[in-house]
């Protein structure tokens, strides 16, 4: 049973396999038929594929051309519109003038520049795109006709011409350079609005109105946008230098070119006074004005621009000539006059310190700062050196001779007046400041008492000089008169700055010495030699009988009177050449002489009349009357009118051009 079932299964499998083989044969036959058909279809698709590919190529090219044309149309249209505007602006700019309406002119100019800039940038882009389109079309000759291609090339050449327009506008002789030249001309005209050549030098310069400043700033902005800023700055400096220099020269500053030798020989203080006045005017008026103007005009450009401008104006117009003159004075020979001049220089520089720091304190001002600092340093150091050496220098004058007339030596007048000047309001503050600064540089402290001590030393040396000079006189009477004169001179310092510094005890001692030497003079010159000749001892006694005579003979009386006449005439001739400098003292001494001599002479003459009555020839011995004698004695000791002036009118600097100054200078130079 089992075997039968197994056999049946095998037979069924065989039938199934047989049926599958038949089906496979059928499928194979169908596949062979399909392959033949596909090969046929493939052969038919090859031409179609070529045609489709050509269509796609044309479509892509068209899309590219369309895109290129679309890109060119926009810029080209904008360029044409801007070109029309530029053409209108060109005509407007040519027909307008910045002097008539500056801001309208600047507006047109700015818009024209923007239009040209637009043409320059957009024309280049449009030209590039057109070149791409032409290149594309030339590579696909069948896609477009020759007329279209020619029009595109013509348009490209037009754009190239527009592209070159901005360059032509900016070339020399073009529209923009001409417009910029007009702006520079207007800039110059505006800067010269306050330049009045007839203006008095001492008057403050006029400031430019705000409206003019605004115009200048607008012009500067436009010129800077066109690479003309440096030319603008140079023009500003040139114009302002010319104006400032002309105002300075109108003051008469030729003396600033003087050299050391010329200043030293002139010995004239007027140059320093002029220098002080002119420097103050230059700083406070002229350079202050130029600083303010530079700052206002270039304010929007910053201090890095306007400050160098101002410095150039200051230097080129001549501020350094003031500093050079100060150095010339500082290089003079060392003498007391130089000390006063140095203090004059220091005063004006010190008074202008705030202005100098404000105007020339910036980093751009080193060209002015450095020589100014050097001048101040030299002034301070030289002034302190001269002042410290004054006592020694005064003492060195003892080798010179005293005046022959016994008057106050000019050197003594020089020293006392000089000290009064140093202690006066004009110089003492400056001298104190100079000494304080010098001590500070040396890290020392200045004390007010040091100033007084120095003047004590100076006057002590002067007194020693007088003692030495008095011994040079061969005539003792003249020596006493000399000392009387000088002690009177010192006592007259009461109420002066030097007198206040020396003190009342010092002044009182000179009062006493004056009287002491006056008494010695009167005793030595008249009391010992002249008055004894008129004593009553041995004179003729007058009696009613006229026959009584004294023990002395008539001839002795005649000899005595003759001797008196000769002695008086000799003393008068000699002492008429002597001088008592102080008028009050002179009158006092003359009055004492009259009181001592005339009464004695009167008494003698009255006794002598008896002899005249007995002997007519005796009258020829009466040479002087009481009145003539009094007149002669009262006229003694008068100085020549042109020789001296009173203390109140003595002015040291520029007026003491005499032996005293020269001697002092020679000694200082030698030291």
XYZ file of C-alpha atoms in Angstrom:
671
model
C 0.000 0.000 0.000
C 2.753 2.215 0.933
C 4.722 1.538 -2.157
C 1.710 2.251 -4.303
C 1.324 5.669 -2.721
C 4.998 6.430 -3.165
C 4.825 5.525 -6.862
C 1.868 7.787 -7.358
C 3.721 10.732 -5.836
C 6.665 10.214 -8.128
C 4.487 10.201 -11.196
C 2.735 13.373 -10.073
C 6.069 15.133 -9.630
C 7.192 14.064 -13.073
C 4.090 15.519 -14.657
C 4.559 18.822 -12.772
C 8.198 19.069 -13.912
C 7.220 18.342 -17.463
C 4.591 21.112 -17.390
C 7.179 23.602 -15.984
C 9.618 22.855 -18.783
C 6.962 23.541 -21.394
C 6.162 26.888 -19.761
C 9.823 27.869 -19.604
C 10.137 27.191 -23.338
C 7.223 29.497 -23.989
C 8.696 32.336 -21.799
C 12.046 32.037 -23.516
C 10.394 32.370 -26.890
C 8.607 35.545 -25.695
C 11.851 37.078 -24.311
C 13.570 36.550 -27.616
C 10.767 38.366 -29.386
C 10.884 41.359 -26.834
C 14.658 41.849 -27.237
C 14.259 42.239 -30.934
C 11.571 44.842 -30.425
C 13.655 46.803 -27.845
C 16.591 46.933 -30.195
C 14.351 48.307 -32.870
C 12.936 50.968 -30.480
C 16.421 51.941 -29.377
C 17.484 52.544 -32.929
C 14.471 54.758 -33.463
C 15.158 56.900 -30.237
C 18.718 57.965 -31.189
C 17.661 60.718 -33.675
C 14.946 61.881 -31.299
C 17.446 62.183 -28.483
C 19.655 64.443 -30.649
C 16.716 66.658 -31.505
C 15.636 66.923 -27.840
C 19.185 67.746 -26.808
C 19.325 70.584 -29.376
C 16.042 71.960 -28.095
C 17.336 71.951 -24.526
C 20.504 73.739 -25.611
C 18.547 76.500 -27.341
C 16.278 76.818 -24.356
C 19.244 77.224 -21.966
C 20.914 79.774 -24.236
C 17.721 81.763 -24.473
C 17.352 81.746 -20.724
C 20.921 82.959 -20.336
C 20.484 85.751 -22.874
C 17.211 86.759 -21.289
C 18.811 86.910 -17.860
C 21.786 88.883 -19.184
C 19.525 91.366 -20.972
C 17.351 91.734 -17.888
C 20.461 92.516 -15.817
C 21.707 95.114 -18.297
C 18.391 96.913 -18.794
C 18.182 98.147 -15.150
C 21.658 99.720 -14.806
C 21.548 101.070 -18.336
C 18.256 102.828 -17.727
C 19.524 104.245 -14.431
C 22.719 105.406 -16.110
C 20.753 107.228 -18.771
C 18.555 108.936 -16.183
C 21.573 110.007 -14.131
C 23.314 111.215 -17.277
C 20.409 113.515 -17.968
C 20.621 114.897 -14.412
C 24.411 115.337 -14.693
C 23.968 117.266 -17.916
C 21.518 119.616 -16.198
C 23.813 120.057 -13.183
C 26.737 120.772 -15.491
C 24.905 123.670 -17.062
C 23.826 125.000 -13.661
C 27.365 124.831 -12.258
C 28.875 126.599 -15.251
C 26.408 129.470 -15.041
C 26.617 129.955 -11.231
C 29.211 131.591 -8.956
C 30.107 130.621 -5.349
C 30.391 134.293 -4.415
C 26.729 134.882 -5.300
C 25.226 131.894 -3.483
C 27.858 129.653 -1.956
C 25.648 126.989 -0.413
C 23.577 126.576 -3.618
C 26.820 126.279 -5.564
C 28.140 123.652 -3.139
C 24.856 121.730 -3.338
C 24.999 121.591 -7.150
C 28.628 120.586 -7.003
C 27.971 117.825 -4.484
C 25.086 116.399 -6.552
C 27.214 116.550 -9.693
C 30.009 114.641 -7.928
C 27.527 112.021 -6.752
C 26.088 111.698 -10.288
C 29.515 111.299 -11.808
C 30.400 108.755 -9.189
C 27.210 106.834 -9.989
C 27.997 106.894 -13.703
C 31.515 105.697 -13.028
C 30.458 102.714 -10.925
C 27.273 101.625 -12.750
C 28.573 102.156 -16.272
C 31.356 99.732 -15.558
C 28.888 97.070 -14.352
C 26.577 97.533 -17.339
C 29.515 97.388 -19.745
C 30.721 94.137 -18.201
C 27.298 92.558 -18.561
C 26.927 93.751 -22.149
C 30.299 92.259 -22.967
C 29.054 88.918 -21.627
C 25.870 89.137 -23.747
C 27.794 90.052 -26.901
C 30.232 87.244 -26.280
C 27.310 84.818 -25.765
C 25.528 85.916 -28.901
C 28.671 85.861 -31.006
C 29.142 82.265 -29.884
C 25.590 81.413 -31.081
C 25.422 83.177 -34.412
C 22.254 81.410 -35.396
C 20.392 82.577 -32.350
C 20.347 86.340 -33.130
C 20.660 88.484 -36.235
C 23.547 90.810 -37.054
C 21.504 94.008 -36.578
C 20.672 93.120 -32.991
C 24.296 92.282 -32.285
C 25.415 95.608 -33.836
C 22.982 97.582 -31.670
C 24.302 95.854 -28.568
C 27.874 96.754 -29.492
C 26.862 100.380 -30.146
C 25.188 100.554 -26.739
C 28.318 99.177 -25.146
C 30.452 101.919 -26.762
C 28.012 104.560 -25.481
C 28.314 103.235 -21.953
C 32.084 103.257 -22.254
C 31.956 106.948 -23.193
C 29.746 107.687 -20.182
C 32.143 105.745 -18.005
C 34.958 108.041 -19.122
C 32.915 111.163 -18.364
C 33.875 111.434 -14.658
C 37.550 111.233 -15.495
C 37.142 114.018 -18.056
C 35.290 116.148 -15.521
C 38.191 115.791 -13.060
C 41.047 116.444 -15.498
C 42.785 119.831 -15.456
C 40.648 122.225 -17.415
C 37.588 120.097 -16.762
C 34.432 121.204 -15.037
C 35.291 120.005 -11.517
C 38.808 121.511 -11.356
C 37.382 124.824 -12.521
C 34.671 124.631 -9.878
C 37.241 123.768 -7.207
C 39.411 126.684 -8.328
C 36.419 128.963 -7.877
C 35.900 127.576 -4.381
C 39.546 128.225 -3.480
C 39.202 131.772 -4.792
C 36.103 132.301 -2.657
C 37.923 130.759 0.326
C 40.705 133.313 -0.086
C 38.242 136.181 -0.444
C 36.395 135.231 2.731
C 39.637 134.964 4.711
C 40.642 138.447 3.616
C 37.400 140.088 4.754
C 39.027 141.402 7.962
C 42.334 142.346 6.333
C 42.351 146.128 6.617
C 45.742 147.450 5.557
C 44.863 150.858 7.022
C 44.111 149.375 10.433
C 46.049 150.886 13.326
C 48.516 148.213 14.556
C 47.469 148.609 18.178
C 43.797 147.975 17.435
C 42.482 144.423 17.968
C 41.853 142.599 14.693
C 38.266 142.037 13.704
C 36.831 138.526 13.993
C 35.054 136.877 11.076
C 31.256 136.659 11.420
C 29.722 133.274 12.192
C 28.156 133.170 8.727
C 31.587 133.549 7.120
C 33.069 130.830 9.347
C 30.273 128.494 8.284
C 30.990 129.242 4.627
C 34.683 128.537 5.123
C 33.902 125.243 6.830
C 31.577 124.232 3.985
C 34.249 125.027 1.399
C 36.841 123.057 3.372
C 34.534 120.035 3.430
C 34.075 120.151 -0.336
C 37.764 120.677 -1.040
C 38.685 117.819 1.291
C 36.255 115.515 -0.575
C 38.198 116.314 -3.747
C 41.720 115.753 -2.367
C 42.452 119.474 -2.044
C 42.599 119.696 1.735
C 46.371 120.205 1.937
C 46.133 122.989 -0.607
C 43.343 124.489 1.467
C 45.454 124.389 4.637
C 48.464 125.870 2.861
C 46.353 128.690 1.462
C 44.884 129.413 4.901
C 48.347 129.539 6.464
C 49.743 131.681 3.649
C 46.969 134.268 3.931
C 46.990 134.467 7.725
C 50.800 134.644 7.837
C 50.708 137.557 5.402
C 48.114 139.409 7.486
C 49.788 138.713 10.850
C 53.236 139.630 9.529
C 51.958 142.875 8.060
C 50.374 143.835 11.379
C 53.564 143.026 13.247
C 55.771 144.924 10.821
C 53.533 147.966 11.161
C 54.684 148.163 14.788
C 58.262 148.856 13.704
C 60.130 145.714 14.695
C 63.422 146.349 12.898
C 65.198 146.346 16.258
C 64.428 142.634 16.614
C 67.146 141.938 14.051
C 69.813 143.686 16.136
C 72.801 141.654 17.271
C 74.413 141.525 20.702
C 77.091 144.077 19.829
C 74.546 146.599 18.565
C 72.306 146.274 21.625
C 75.316 146.384 23.926
C 76.691 149.562 22.364
C 73.373 151.391 22.309
C 72.718 150.958 26.047
C 69.177 152.099 25.412
C 66.349 150.737 27.486
C 63.755 151.795 24.933
C 64.351 148.609 22.949
C 63.406 146.449 25.914
C 60.345 148.587 26.614
C 59.311 148.315 22.981
C 59.985 144.589 22.993
C 57.858 144.091 26.111
C 55.008 146.159 24.723
C 55.148 144.594 21.279
C 55.415 140.991 22.523
C 52.416 141.478 24.788
C 50.456 142.974 21.899
C 51.565 140.190 19.545
C 50.515 137.427 21.948
C 47.305 138.903 23.343
C 46.002 140.444 20.159
C 47.559 139.075 16.990
C 48.410 135.458 17.870
C 45.369 135.118 20.130
C 43.253 136.138 17.155
C 45.006 133.734 14.786
C 44.583 130.874 17.257
C 40.887 131.535 17.633
C 40.393 131.855 13.897
C 42.322 128.652 13.139
C 40.272 126.767 15.710
C 36.949 128.083 14.397
C 37.713 127.478 10.728
C 39.100 123.936 11.178
C 37.087 123.028 14.265
C 35.334 120.102 12.569
C 38.695 118.681 11.520
C 39.969 118.439 15.092
C 42.914 119.906 17.006
C 45.339 117.730 15.037
C 44.590 119.991 12.091
C 44.011 123.490 13.450
C 46.798 123.491 16.029
C 49.612 122.814 13.503
C 48.028 125.484 11.292
C 48.206 128.012 14.103
C 51.781 127.051 14.953
C 52.851 127.530 11.332
C 51.175 130.941 11.258
C 52.886 131.986 14.495
C 56.332 130.789 13.453
C 56.247 132.053 9.875
C 54.840 135.447 10.865
C 57.683 136.043 13.322
C 57.023 135.012 16.932
C 60.464 133.420 17.191
C 62.082 136.766 16.325
C 60.898 138.008 19.733
C 62.563 135.037 21.408
C 65.759 135.571 19.411
C 65.898 139.215 20.507
C 65.497 138.141 24.115
C 68.436 135.783 23.656
C 70.513 138.576 22.123
C 69.900 140.677 25.236
C 70.667 137.703 27.475
C 73.982 137.270 25.658
C 75.103 140.826 26.460
C 78.088 141.534 28.680
C 77.426 141.119 32.375
C 76.702 144.409 34.135
C 74.028 145.955 36.389
C 72.169 147.365 33.387
C 71.869 143.859 31.992
C 70.242 142.725 35.243
C 67.490 145.308 34.785
C 67.022 144.240 31.185
C 66.873 140.592 32.166
C 64.239 141.407 34.768
C 62.295 143.355 32.136
C 62.371 140.298 29.899
C 61.371 138.023 32.755
C 58.471 140.305 33.712
C 56.859 140.236 30.304
C 57.408 136.480 29.873
C 56.048 135.825 33.351
C 53.038 138.082 32.748
C 52.336 136.236 29.499
C 52.849 132.787 31.030
C 49.150 131.879 31.095
C 48.635 133.109 27.538
C 51.724 131.254 26.323
C 50.631 128.021 27.981
C 47.144 128.315 26.569
C 48.203 129.223 23.039
C 51.426 127.233 22.702
C 51.025 124.481 25.286
C 50.147 121.700 22.852
C 52.433 118.966 21.584
C 52.515 120.632 18.160
C 54.155 123.755 19.632
C 57.573 122.365 20.540
C 59.160 124.661 17.969
C 58.007 127.584 20.123
C 58.102 125.968 23.573
C 61.734 124.863 23.563
C 63.412 128.209 22.703
C 61.059 130.018 25.100
C 61.993 127.685 27.974
C 65.687 128.077 27.143
C 65.342 131.869 27.210
C 63.594 131.837 30.599
C 66.258 129.527 32.009
C 69.085 131.760 30.801
C 67.351 134.924 32.056
C 66.816 133.481 35.535
C 70.333 132.072 35.897
C 72.124 135.174 34.568
C 69.995 137.544 36.660
C 70.776 135.588 39.831
C 74.484 135.487 38.990
C 74.694 139.252 38.457
C 72.691 140.028 41.600
C 74.801 137.739 43.759
C 78.022 139.367 42.520
C 76.938 142.986 43.064
C 78.674 143.560 46.454
C 81.966 142.220 45.095
C 81.609 144.285 41.953
C 80.871 147.456 43.954
C 83.942 146.861 46.085
C 86.084 146.508 42.979
C 85.458 150.190 42.144
C 87.874 151.442 44.824
C 90.707 151.544 42.341
C 89.075 154.492 40.599
C 89.562 158.132 41.622
C 86.951 160.332 43.318
C 85.547 163.450 41.564
C 87.858 166.476 41.654
C 85.086 168.783 42.850
C 84.309 166.716 45.968
C 80.754 166.018 44.838
C 78.875 162.745 45.146
C 80.499 160.353 42.653
C 78.332 159.402 39.755
C 79.028 155.801 40.632
C 77.496 156.332 44.089
C 74.450 157.961 42.514
C 74.328 155.075 40.112
C 74.438 152.474 42.885
C 71.821 154.116 45.098
C 69.428 154.785 42.239
C 70.091 151.286 40.917
C 69.250 149.744 44.298
C 66.136 151.912 44.518
C 65.035 150.593 41.151
C 65.637 146.988 42.151
C 63.622 147.547 45.331
C 60.847 149.425 43.548
C 57.502 148.037 42.480
C 58.711 147.614 38.920
C 61.563 145.245 39.747
C 61.387 143.850 43.283
C 58.533 141.362 42.553
C 60.373 140.129 39.464
C 63.697 139.928 41.294
C 62.086 138.029 44.163
C 60.397 135.639 41.742
C 63.623 135.059 39.840
C 65.559 134.322 43.033
C 62.754 132.048 44.255
C 62.711 130.087 40.998
C 66.479 129.738 41.005
C 66.460 128.478 44.596
C 63.676 126.060 43.741
C 65.708 124.662 40.849
C 68.523 124.113 43.336
C 66.072 122.540 45.814
C 66.634 125.415 48.232
C 64.196 127.783 49.962
C 64.234 131.533 49.299
C 63.844 133.773 52.329
C 62.801 137.426 52.086
C 65.607 138.467 54.459
C 68.209 137.378 51.907
C 67.190 140.285 49.708
C 67.764 142.844 52.484
C 71.102 141.308 53.423
C 72.307 141.649 49.856
C 71.482 145.376 49.778
C 73.183 145.870 53.156
C 76.291 144.282 51.662
C 76.114 146.532 48.619
C 75.861 149.698 50.731
C 78.598 148.503 53.070
C 80.951 148.118 50.111
C 79.880 151.558 48.873
C 80.786 153.066 52.266
C 84.182 151.391 52.186
C 84.699 152.832 48.714
C 83.985 156.333 50.062
C 86.494 155.934 52.883
C 89.117 154.850 50.391
C 88.336 157.628 47.913
C 88.393 160.346 50.608
C 92.010 159.510 51.336
C 92.954 160.214 47.746
C 92.452 163.988 48.191
C 95.565 166.026 48.931
C 93.420 168.839 50.315
C 91.997 167.847 53.695
C 89.184 170.402 53.394
C 88.083 168.861 50.108
C 88.203 165.404 51.676
C 85.863 166.578 54.448
C 83.539 168.240 51.936
C 83.508 165.003 49.916
C 82.473 162.935 52.925
C 79.895 165.552 53.934
C 78.383 165.383 50.438
C 78.118 161.600 50.406
C 76.725 161.226 53.912
C 74.149 163.861 52.988
C 73.331 161.840 49.881
C 72.744 158.730 51.977
C 70.671 160.584 54.566
C 68.504 161.915 51.728
C 67.505 158.329 50.950
C 64.932 158.621 53.724
C 61.529 157.834 52.235
C 62.985 155.839 49.339
C 62.828 152.067 48.914
C 66.530 151.749 49.676
C 66.216 154.004 52.736
C 63.306 151.933 54.046
C 65.335 148.765 53.556
C 68.411 150.141 55.322
C 66.364 151.443 58.254
C 66.146 154.597 60.403
C 69.290 153.917 62.431
C 71.355 153.711 59.258
C 69.840 156.970 57.967
C 70.327 158.730 61.323
C 73.983 157.754 61.431
C 74.536 159.379 58.053
C 72.780 162.515 59.296
C 75.279 162.678 62.156
C 78.246 162.019 59.915
C 77.056 164.745 57.551
C 77.071 167.330 60.349
C 80.349 166.010 61.685
C 82.182 166.399 58.384
C 80.527 169.765 57.744
C 81.992 171.063 61.008
C 85.411 169.628 60.119
C 85.260 171.263 56.703
C 84.367 174.704 58.103
C 87.093 174.510 60.710
C 89.754 173.255 58.314
C 89.053 175.484 55.334
C 88.081 178.809 56.962
C 88.595 178.596 60.678
C 92.308 177.772 60.579
C 93.551 179.851 57.666
C 91.330 182.825 56.892
C 89.549 184.025 60.011
C 92.715 184.309 62.150
C 93.932 186.956 59.708
C 91.048 189.174 60.772
C 91.491 188.820 64.525
C 91.523 192.085 66.534
C 94.839 191.300 68.130
C 97.391 193.891 67.019
C 94.851 196.024 65.116
C 95.007 199.810 65.252
C 92.984 201.313 68.134
C 90.885 204.220 67.007
C 91.052 207.283 69.292
C 89.539 210.696 69.116
C 92.951 212.359 68.965
C 94.048 210.104 66.073
C 97.601 210.420 67.408
C 97.339 207.295 69.563
C 98.362 204.113 67.823
C 98.644 200.447 68.768
C 101.904 198.608 69.152
C 101.576 197.330 65.577
C 102.590 199.631 62.845
C 100.306 200.786 60.024
C 102.307 198.723 57.608
C 101.530 195.567 59.574
C 97.806 196.261 59.292
C 98.131 196.780 55.575
C 100.028 193.511 55.259
C 97.411 191.681 57.311
C 94.554 193.025 55.151
C 96.496 192.207 52.027
C 97.092 188.683 53.297
C 93.375 188.310 54.014
C 92.479 189.437 50.517
C 94.967 187.049 48.979
C 93.862 184.156 51.188
C 90.198 184.823 50.530
C 90.675 185.107 46.785
C 92.708 181.912 46.737
C 90.141 180.011 48.809
C 87.281 181.402 46.780
C 88.895 180.547 43.464
C 89.670 177.019 44.649
C 86.380 176.314 46.385
C 84.270 177.864 43.643
C 85.210 174.720 41.711
C 83.974 172.504 44.505
C 80.400 171.273 44.580
C 77.885 170.568 47.316
C 75.396 168.325 45.551
C 72.415 168.853 47.831
C 70.946 172.357 47.470
C 69.693 172.566 51.048
C 73.078 171.551 52.390
C 74.795 174.023 50.076
C 72.632 176.892 51.301
C 73.216 175.874 54.889
C 76.999 175.761 54.528
C 77.043 179.067 52.650
C 74.898 180.653 55.339
C 77.285 179.470 58.058
C 80.231 180.833 56.079
C 78.544 184.201 55.742
C 77.710 184.221 59.429
C 81.309 183.424 60.354
C 83.246 185.503 57.841
C 81.205 188.631 57.118
C 80.714 189.833 60.742
C 84.413 189.323 61.439
C 85.330 191.152 58.249
C 82.890 193.940 59.091
C 84.441 194.405 62.497
C 87.924 194.487 61.029
C 86.983 197.004 58.335
C 85.336 199.260 60.860
C 88.596 199.320 62.865
C 90.604 199.784 59.699
C 88.693 202.943 58.677
C 90.807 205.046 61.108
C 93.904 204.038 59.167
C 92.175 204.929 55.912
C 91.340 208.371 57.247
C 94.989 208.974 58.299
C 96.494 207.431 55.119
C 94.591 207.772 51.893
C 96.778 205.112 50.271
C 95.464 202.540 52.766
C 92.085 202.466 50.989
C 93.476 200.478 48.121
C 93.843 197.509 50.477
C 90.067 197.347 51.071
C 89.289 195.058 48.129
C 85.933 193.616 49.269
C 82.821 195.206 50.612
C 80.663 193.388 53.087
C 78.007 192.939 50.428
C 80.363 191.594 47.762
C 81.917 189.262 50.274
C 78.504 187.922 51.269
C 77.529 187.546 47.610
C 80.632 185.541 46.792
C 80.300 183.264 49.783
C 76.624 182.644 49.001
C 77.442 181.616 45.435
C 79.944 178.912 46.317
C 79.612 175.155 45.631
C 77.029 175.409 42.869
C 77.015 172.511 40.397
C 76.953 173.158 36.687
C 73.400 173.141 35.416
C 74.080 170.426 32.867
C 76.176 168.338 35.208
C 73.610 166.835 37.543
C 69.908 166.626 38.023
C 67.990 166.167 41.271
C 67.315 162.693 42.641
C 63.652 162.988 41.828
C 64.413 163.266 38.141
C 67.225 160.740 37.859
C 66.304 157.788 35.716
C 68.958 155.146 35.626
C 68.267 153.073 32.551
C 69.020 154.916 29.351
C 70.056 158.141 31.149
C 73.182 157.239 33.071
C 75.505 157.076 30.070
C 78.599 158.165 31.862
C 81.882 157.158 33.354
C 80.249 155.391 36.306
C 78.359 152.959 34.126
C 81.343 152.348 31.890
C 83.678 151.745 34.835
C 81.204 149.371 36.432
C 80.837 147.518 33.156
C 84.574 147.199 32.601
C 85.048 145.753 36.067
C 82.204 143.276 35.666
C 83.494 142.162 32.304
C 86.972 141.645 33.667
C 85.596 139.544 36.494
